Short mmCIF file of C-alpha atoms in Angstrom, two decimals:
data_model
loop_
_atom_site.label_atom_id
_atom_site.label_comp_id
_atom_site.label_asym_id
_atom_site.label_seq_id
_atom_site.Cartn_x
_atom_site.Cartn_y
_atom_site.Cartn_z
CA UNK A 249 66.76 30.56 172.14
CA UNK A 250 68.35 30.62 168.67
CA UNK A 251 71.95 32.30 167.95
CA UNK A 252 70.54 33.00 164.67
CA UNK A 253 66.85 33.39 164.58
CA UNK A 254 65.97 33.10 160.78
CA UNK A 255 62.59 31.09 161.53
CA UNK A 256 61.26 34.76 163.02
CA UNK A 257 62.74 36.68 160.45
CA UNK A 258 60.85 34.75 157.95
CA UNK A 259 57.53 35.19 159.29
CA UNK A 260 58.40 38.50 159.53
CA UNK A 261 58.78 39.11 156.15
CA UNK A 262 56.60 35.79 155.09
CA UNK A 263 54.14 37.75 153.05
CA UNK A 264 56.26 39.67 150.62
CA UNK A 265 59.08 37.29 150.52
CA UNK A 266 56.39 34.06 149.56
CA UNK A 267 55.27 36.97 146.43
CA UNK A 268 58.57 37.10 145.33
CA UNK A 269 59.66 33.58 145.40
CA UNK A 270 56.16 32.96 143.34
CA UNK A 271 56.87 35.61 140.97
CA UNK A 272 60.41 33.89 140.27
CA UNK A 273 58.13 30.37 140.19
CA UNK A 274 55.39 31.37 137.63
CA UNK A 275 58.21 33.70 135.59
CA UNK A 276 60.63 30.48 134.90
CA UNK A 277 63.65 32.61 135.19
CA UNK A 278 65.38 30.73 137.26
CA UNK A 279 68.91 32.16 135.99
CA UNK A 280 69.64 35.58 135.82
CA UNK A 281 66.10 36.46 135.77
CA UNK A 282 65.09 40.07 136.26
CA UNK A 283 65.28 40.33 139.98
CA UNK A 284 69.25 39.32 139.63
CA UNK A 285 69.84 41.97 137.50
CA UNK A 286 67.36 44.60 139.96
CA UNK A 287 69.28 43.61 142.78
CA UNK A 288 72.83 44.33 141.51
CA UNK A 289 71.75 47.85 140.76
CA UNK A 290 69.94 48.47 144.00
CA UNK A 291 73.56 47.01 145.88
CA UNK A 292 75.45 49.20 143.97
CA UNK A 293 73.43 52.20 144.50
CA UNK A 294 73.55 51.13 148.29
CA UNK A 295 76.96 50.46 148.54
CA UNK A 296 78.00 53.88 146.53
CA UNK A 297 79.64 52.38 144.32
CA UNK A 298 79.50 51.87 140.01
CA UNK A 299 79.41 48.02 139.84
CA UNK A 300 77.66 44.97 141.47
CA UNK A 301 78.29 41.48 140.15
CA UNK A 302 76.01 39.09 142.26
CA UNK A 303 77.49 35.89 142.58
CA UNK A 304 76.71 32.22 143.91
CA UNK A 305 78.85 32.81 146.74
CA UNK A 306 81.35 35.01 149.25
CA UNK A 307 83.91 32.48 148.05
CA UNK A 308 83.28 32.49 144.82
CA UNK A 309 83.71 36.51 144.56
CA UNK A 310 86.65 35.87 146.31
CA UNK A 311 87.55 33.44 143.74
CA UNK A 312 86.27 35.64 140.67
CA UNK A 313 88.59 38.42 141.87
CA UNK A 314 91.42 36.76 141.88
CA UNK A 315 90.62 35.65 138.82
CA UNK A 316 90.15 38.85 137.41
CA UNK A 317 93.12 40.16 138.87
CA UNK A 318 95.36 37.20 136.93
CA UNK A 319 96.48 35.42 139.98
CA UNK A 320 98.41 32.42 139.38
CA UNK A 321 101.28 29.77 140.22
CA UNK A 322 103.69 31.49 141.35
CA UNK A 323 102.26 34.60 143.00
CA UNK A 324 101.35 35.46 146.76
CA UNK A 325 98.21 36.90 148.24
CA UNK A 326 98.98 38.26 151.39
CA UNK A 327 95.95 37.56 154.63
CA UNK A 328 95.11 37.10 157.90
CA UNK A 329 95.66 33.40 159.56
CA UNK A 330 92.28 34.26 161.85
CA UNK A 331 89.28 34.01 159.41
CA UNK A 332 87.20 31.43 157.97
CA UNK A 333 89.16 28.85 155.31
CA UNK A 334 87.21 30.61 152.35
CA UNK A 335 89.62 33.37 152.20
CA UNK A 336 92.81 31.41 151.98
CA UNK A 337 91.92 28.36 150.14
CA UNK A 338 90.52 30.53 146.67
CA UNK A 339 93.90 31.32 146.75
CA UNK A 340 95.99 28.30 146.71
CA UNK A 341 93.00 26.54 144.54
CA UNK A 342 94.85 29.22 142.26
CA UNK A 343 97.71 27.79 142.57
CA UNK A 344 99.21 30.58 144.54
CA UNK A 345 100.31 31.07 147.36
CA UNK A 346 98.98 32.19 151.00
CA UNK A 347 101.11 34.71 153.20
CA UNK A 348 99.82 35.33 156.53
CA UNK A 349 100.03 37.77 158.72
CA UNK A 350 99.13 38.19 162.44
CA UNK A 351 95.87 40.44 163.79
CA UNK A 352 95.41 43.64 166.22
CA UNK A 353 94.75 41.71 169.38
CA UNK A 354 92.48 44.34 170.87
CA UNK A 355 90.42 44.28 166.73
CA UNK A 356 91.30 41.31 165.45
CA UNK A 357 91.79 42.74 162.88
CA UNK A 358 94.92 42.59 159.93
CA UNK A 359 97.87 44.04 161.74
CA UNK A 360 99.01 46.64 158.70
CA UNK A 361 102.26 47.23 160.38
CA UNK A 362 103.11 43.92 159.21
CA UNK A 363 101.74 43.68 155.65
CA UNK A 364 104.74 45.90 154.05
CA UNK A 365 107.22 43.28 155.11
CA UNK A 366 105.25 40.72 153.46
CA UNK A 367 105.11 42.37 150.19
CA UNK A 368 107.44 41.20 147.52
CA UNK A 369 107.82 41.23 143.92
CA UNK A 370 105.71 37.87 143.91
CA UNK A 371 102.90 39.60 146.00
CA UNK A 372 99.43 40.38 143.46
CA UNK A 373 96.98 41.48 146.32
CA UNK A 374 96.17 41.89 149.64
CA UNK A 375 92.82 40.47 151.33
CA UNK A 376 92.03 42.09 154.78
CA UNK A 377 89.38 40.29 156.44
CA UNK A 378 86.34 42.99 158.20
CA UNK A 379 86.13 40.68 161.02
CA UNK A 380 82.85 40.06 163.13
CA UNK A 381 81.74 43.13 161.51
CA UNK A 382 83.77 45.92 161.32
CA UNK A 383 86.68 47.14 159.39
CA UNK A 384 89.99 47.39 158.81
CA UNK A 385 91.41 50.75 158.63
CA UNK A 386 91.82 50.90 155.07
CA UNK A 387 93.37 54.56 154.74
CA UNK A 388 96.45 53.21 155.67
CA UNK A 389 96.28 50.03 153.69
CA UNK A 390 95.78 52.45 150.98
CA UNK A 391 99.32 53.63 151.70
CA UNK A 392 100.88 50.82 151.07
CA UNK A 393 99.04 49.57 148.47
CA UNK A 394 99.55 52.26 146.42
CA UNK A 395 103.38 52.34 147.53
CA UNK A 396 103.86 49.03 145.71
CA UNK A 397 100.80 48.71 143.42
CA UNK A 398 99.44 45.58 145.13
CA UNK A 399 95.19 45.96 144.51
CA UNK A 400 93.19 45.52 147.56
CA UNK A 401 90.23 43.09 147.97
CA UNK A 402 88.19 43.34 150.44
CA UNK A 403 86.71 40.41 152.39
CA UNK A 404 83.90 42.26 153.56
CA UNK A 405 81.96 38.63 154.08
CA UNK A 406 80.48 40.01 157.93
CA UNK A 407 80.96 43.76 157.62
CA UNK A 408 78.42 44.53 154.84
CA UNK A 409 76.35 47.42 156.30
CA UNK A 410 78.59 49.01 158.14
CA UNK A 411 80.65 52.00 157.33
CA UNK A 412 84.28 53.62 157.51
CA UNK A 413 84.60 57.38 157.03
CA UNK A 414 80.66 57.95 156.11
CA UNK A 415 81.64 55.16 152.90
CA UNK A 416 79.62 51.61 153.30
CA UNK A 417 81.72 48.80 153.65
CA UNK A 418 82.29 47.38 149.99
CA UNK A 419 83.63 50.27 148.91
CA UNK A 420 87.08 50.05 150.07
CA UNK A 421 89.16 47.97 147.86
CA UNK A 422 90.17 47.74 144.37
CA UNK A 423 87.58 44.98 144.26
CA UNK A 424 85.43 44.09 147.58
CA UNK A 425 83.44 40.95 148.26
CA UNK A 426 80.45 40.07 150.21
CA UNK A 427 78.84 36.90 151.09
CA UNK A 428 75.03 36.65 151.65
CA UNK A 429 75.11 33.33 153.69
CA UNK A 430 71.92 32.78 155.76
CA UNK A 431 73.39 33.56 158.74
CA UNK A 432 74.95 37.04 157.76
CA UNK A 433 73.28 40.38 158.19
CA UNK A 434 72.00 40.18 155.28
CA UNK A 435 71.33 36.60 154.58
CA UNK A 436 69.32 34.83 150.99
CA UNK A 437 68.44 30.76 151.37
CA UNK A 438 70.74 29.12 149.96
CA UNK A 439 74.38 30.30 148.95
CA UNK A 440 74.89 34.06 147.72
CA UNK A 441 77.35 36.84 147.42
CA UNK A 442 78.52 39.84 145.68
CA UNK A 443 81.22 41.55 144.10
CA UNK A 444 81.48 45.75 144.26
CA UNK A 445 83.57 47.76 141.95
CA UNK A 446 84.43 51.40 140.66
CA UNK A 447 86.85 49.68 137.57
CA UNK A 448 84.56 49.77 134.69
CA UNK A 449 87.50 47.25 132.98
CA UNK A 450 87.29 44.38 136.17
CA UNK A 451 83.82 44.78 136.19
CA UNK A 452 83.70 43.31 132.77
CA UNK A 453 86.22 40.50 133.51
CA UNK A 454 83.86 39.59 136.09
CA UNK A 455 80.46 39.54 134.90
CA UNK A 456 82.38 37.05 131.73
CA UNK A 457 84.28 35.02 134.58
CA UNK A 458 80.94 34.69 136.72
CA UNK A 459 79.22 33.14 133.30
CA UNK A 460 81.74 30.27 132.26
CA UNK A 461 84.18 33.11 130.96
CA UNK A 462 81.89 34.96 128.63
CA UNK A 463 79.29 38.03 128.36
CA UNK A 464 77.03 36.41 125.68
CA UNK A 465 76.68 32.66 125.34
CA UNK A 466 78.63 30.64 123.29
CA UNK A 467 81.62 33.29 123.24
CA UNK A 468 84.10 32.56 125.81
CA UNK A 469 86.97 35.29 126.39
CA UNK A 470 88.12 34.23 130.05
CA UNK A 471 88.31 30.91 131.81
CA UNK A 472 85.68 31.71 134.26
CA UNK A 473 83.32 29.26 136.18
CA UNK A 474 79.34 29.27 136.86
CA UNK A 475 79.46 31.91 139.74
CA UNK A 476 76.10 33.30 139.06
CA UNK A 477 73.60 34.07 141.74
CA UNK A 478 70.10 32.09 141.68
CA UNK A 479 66.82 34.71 140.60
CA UNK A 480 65.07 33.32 143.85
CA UNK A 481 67.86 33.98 146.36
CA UNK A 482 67.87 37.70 144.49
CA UNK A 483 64.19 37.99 144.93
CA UNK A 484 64.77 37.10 148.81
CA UNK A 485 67.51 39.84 148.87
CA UNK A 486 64.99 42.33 147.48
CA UNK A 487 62.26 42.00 150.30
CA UNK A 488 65.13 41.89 153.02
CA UNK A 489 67.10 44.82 151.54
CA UNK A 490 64.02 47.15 152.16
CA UNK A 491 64.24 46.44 155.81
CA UNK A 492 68.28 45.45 156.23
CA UNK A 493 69.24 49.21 157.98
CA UNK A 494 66.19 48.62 160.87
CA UNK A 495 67.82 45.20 161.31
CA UNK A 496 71.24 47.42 161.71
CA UNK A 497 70.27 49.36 164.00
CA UNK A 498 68.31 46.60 166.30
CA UNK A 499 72.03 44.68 166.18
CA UNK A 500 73.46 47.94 167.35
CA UNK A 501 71.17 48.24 170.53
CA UNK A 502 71.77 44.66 171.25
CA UNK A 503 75.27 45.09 170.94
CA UNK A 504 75.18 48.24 173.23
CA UNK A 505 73.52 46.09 176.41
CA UNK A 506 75.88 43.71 176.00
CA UNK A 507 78.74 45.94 175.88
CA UNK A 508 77.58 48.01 179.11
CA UNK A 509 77.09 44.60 180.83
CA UNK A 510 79.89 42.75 180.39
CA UNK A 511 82.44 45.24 179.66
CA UNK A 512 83.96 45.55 183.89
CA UNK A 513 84.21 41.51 182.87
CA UNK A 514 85.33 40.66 179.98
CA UNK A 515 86.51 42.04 176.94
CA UNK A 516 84.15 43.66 174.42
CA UNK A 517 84.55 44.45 170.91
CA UNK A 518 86.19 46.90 169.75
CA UNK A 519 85.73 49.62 166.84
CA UNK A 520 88.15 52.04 165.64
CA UNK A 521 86.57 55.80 166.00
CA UNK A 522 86.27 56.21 161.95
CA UNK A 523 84.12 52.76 161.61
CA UNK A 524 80.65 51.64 162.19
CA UNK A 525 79.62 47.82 163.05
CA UNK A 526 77.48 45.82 161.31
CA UNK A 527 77.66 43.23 164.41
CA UNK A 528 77.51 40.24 162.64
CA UNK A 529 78.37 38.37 165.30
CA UNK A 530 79.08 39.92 168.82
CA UNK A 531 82.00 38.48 170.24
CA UNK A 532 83.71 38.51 173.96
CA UNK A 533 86.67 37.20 174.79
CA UNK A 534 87.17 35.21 177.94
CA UNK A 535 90.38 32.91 179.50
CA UNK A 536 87.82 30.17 181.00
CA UNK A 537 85.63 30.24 177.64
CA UNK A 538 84.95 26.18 178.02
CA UNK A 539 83.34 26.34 181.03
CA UNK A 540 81.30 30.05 180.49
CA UNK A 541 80.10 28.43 177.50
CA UNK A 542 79.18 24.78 179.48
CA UNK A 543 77.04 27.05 181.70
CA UNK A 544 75.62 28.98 179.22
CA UNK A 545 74.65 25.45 177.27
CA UNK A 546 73.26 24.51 180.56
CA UNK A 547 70.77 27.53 180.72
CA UNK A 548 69.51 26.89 177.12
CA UNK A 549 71.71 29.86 175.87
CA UNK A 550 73.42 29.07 172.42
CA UNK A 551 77.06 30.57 171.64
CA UNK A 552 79.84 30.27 169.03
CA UNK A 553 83.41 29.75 168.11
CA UNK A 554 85.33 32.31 165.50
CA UNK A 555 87.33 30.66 165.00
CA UNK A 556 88.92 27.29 167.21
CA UNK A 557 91.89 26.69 164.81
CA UNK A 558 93.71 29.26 162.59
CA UNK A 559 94.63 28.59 159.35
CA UNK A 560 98.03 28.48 159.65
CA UNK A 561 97.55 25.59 161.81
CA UNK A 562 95.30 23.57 159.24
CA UNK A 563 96.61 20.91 157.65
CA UNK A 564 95.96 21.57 154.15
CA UNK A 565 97.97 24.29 155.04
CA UNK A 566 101.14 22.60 156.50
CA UNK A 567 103.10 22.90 153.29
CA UNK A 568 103.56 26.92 153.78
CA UNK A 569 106.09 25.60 156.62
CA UNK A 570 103.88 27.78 159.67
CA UNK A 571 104.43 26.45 163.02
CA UNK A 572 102.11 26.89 166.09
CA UNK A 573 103.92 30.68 167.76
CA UNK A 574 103.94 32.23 164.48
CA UNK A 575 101.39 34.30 164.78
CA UNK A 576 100.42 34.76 168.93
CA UNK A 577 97.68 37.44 168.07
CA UNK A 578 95.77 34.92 166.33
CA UNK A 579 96.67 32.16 168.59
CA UNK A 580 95.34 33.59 171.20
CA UNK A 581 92.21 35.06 170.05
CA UNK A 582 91.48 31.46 168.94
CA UNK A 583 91.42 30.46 172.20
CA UNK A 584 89.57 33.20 174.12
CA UNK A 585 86.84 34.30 171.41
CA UNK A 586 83.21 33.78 172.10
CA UNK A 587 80.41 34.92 170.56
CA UNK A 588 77.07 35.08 171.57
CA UNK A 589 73.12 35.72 169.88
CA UNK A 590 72.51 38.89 168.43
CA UNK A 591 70.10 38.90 165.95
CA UNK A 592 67.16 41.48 165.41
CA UNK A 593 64.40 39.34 167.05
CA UNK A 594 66.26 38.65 170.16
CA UNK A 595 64.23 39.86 173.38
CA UNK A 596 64.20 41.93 176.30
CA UNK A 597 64.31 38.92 177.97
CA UNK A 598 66.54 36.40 175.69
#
C-alpha cells in the first residue's frame, strides 16, 4: 500500500499527461512557455480570484510575498510554531523575525485569540497556516488585520481546493500561497507553487520579483530571485486540473469511512461549519501513536508524522529565546498526530 499513490495516478492520466510533456519537448519552451502562462489564468479563474503568479515553489511564494510586501531586518511576521519549516524560515532568510503563536487543539489550527497580542508596531504580516487541509477562520483574522493594517498571507500549501464561505481557499488573504509538491492534492513532478491575488499593484511586484526583479529582461526594478515555474510541471498541472474536483471528492469519501470508524476511538479531524476540506492528509490523533503506528508498519500499512518537532523547538530557531511549554497546543499535537493514506486510488479494501 502507498500513503501517496502517484504511480496510479499517473497511469491514470498517462495518455494526456505523456502529450503534454511532448508538446513542451518538441515546442523548446522550457521557460515560461505557453502552458505557464494558460495555467495561471485557468488558477485564477478557479480560485475566483484576478491574479495567479505560478512559481517554482510553495516556499518561494511564500518568499516572493514577503518580498513584495517589503519585509525586512527589523520587522516581525507573526505564525504558527506547528507547520512545516518553509513557513518560518522565508522569514528570517529575510532577515526578520518569527513570532509564534500556539494552535486550536481540537483544529490545529492558528489560535486568533492570540495573534492581537502579538501584533506590534514591528509586526508587517500575519501567515496562518490551512493545516492538513482546511482553514483558518479568516473572517475574524480579517478583524484584526484590518484593526492594525497588518496584510494577511495565506499559507494555503495543503488546503488548495477546499473552500470557506462558498470562496476557494486562495482567496483569503491579502496575498495567498500554494504549493504544488507531488504529494499535495494537486501535485506537478518536480517543485511548483502559486501565488493568488486581487491587488493589481502586488501582482506586478511579483511577476518582476519571480523573474530576477524585472517584467522584461534586462530591466531590473526589484531585487527578486528566479521563482518561475517550469512549462512541463505547468503542462502536468493542466491534465490534472481537469480532473482535481473528482479527486476532491474521492478524498472526501475516504475521509468520511475513516471518520465513522475511528471516531468512538480516537480523535478525528475537525472542520469548522463555514469550511470545506481538501484532506490533504487525514490525520488522527492518538496517546500510544508509537506503537499504533509499529502495528500498522507490521501489517504493510504506511502512516505519517505532521509534524514530530515544532519549530519553536528547532535549533535554527533557538535564538528567538522559545523554550519547550511555550506553546502546549502545539506540543502536544506533535506528539499525538498521525496521519494515515488517503489518496484517490486507495481501495475498498486498502
Amino acid at each position: 500500500m502507498q500513503f501517496n499513490d502517484l504511480g496510479k495516478q499517473y497511469q491514470e492520466y498517462k495518455e494526456e499527461i505523456d502529450v503534454a510533456i511532448h508538446k513542451v519537448l518538441n515546442s523548446h519552451r522550457y521557460i515560461m512557455g505557453e502552458e505557464v502562462h494558460e495555467l495561471e489564468e485557468r488558477l485564477a479563474s478557479y480560485v475566483g480570484v484576478n491574479h495567479c503568479i505560478s512559481s517554482s515553489s510553495g516556499t518561494d511564494s511564500l518568499l516572493m510575498s514577503l518580498m513584495a510586501l517589503g519585509v525586512g531586518p527589523g520587522d516581525e511576521v507573526i505564525t504558527v510554531s506547528f507547520t512545516w519549516i518553509a513557513t518560518a524560515e522565508v522569514i528570517k532568510i529575510l532577515g526578520a523575525k518569527p513570532v509564534f503563536v500556539d494552535i486550536d487543539p481540537a483544529t490545529y489550527l492558528m489560535d486568533i485569540e492570540q495573534v492581537e497580542a502579538a501584533i506590534n508596531s514591528n509586526t508587517r504580516a500575519i501567515i496562518p497556516v490551512d493545516i492538513f487541509g482546511h482553514m483558518v477562520d479568516y473572517d475574524k483574522l480579517h478583524i484584526i488585520s484590518s484593526k492594525h493594517n497588518v496584510p494577511i498571507i495565506q499559507d494555503a500549501a495543503q488546503s488548495f481546493g477546499a473552500k470557506q464561505n462558498g470562496k476557494m481557499s486562495c482567496s483569503q488573504g491579502h496575498i495567498n500561497c500554494t504549493s504544488f509538491f507531488p504529494a499535495k492534492p494537486l501535485g506537478c513532478y518536480g517543485d511548483g507553487g502559486a501565488i493568488f491575488t486581487d491587488d493589481d499593484s502586488l501582482a506586478k511586484d511579483l511577476r518582476a520579483i519571480r523573474t530576477h526583479g524585472g517584467e522584461r529582461r534586462h530591466h531590473h526594478t526589484h531585487v527578486g530571485i528566479n521563482g518561475r515555474l517550469d512549462t512541463i510541471q505547468a503542462a502536468v498541472l493542466l491534465v490534472k486540473l481537469r480532473y482535481f474536483d473528482e479527486e476532491l471528492i474521492k478524498r472526501q469519501e475516504i475521509a468520511n469511512k475513516y471518520t465513522e470508524a475511528f471516531k468512538s476511538s480516537f480523535a478525528t479531524p475537525v472542520t469548522l461549519e463555514k469550511n470545506t476540506h481538501s484532506y490533504a492528509v487525514y490525520t488522527i490523533r492518538v496517546e500510544n501513536r508509537g506503537s499504533i503506528q509499529s502495528a500498522l508498519k507490521e501489517q504493510g500499512i504506511p502512516t505519517a508524522i505532521y509534524y514530530p518537532k515544532c519549530l519553536h523547538m528547532q535549533p535554527v530557531f533557538s535564538d528567538l529565546g522559545y523554550k519547550l511549554g511555550h506553546f502546549p497546543n502545539s506540543e502536544k499535537a506533535s506528539n499525538e498526530v498521525l496521519s494515515l493514506p488517503v489518496h484517490p486510488w486507495l481501495t475498498s479494501d486498502e
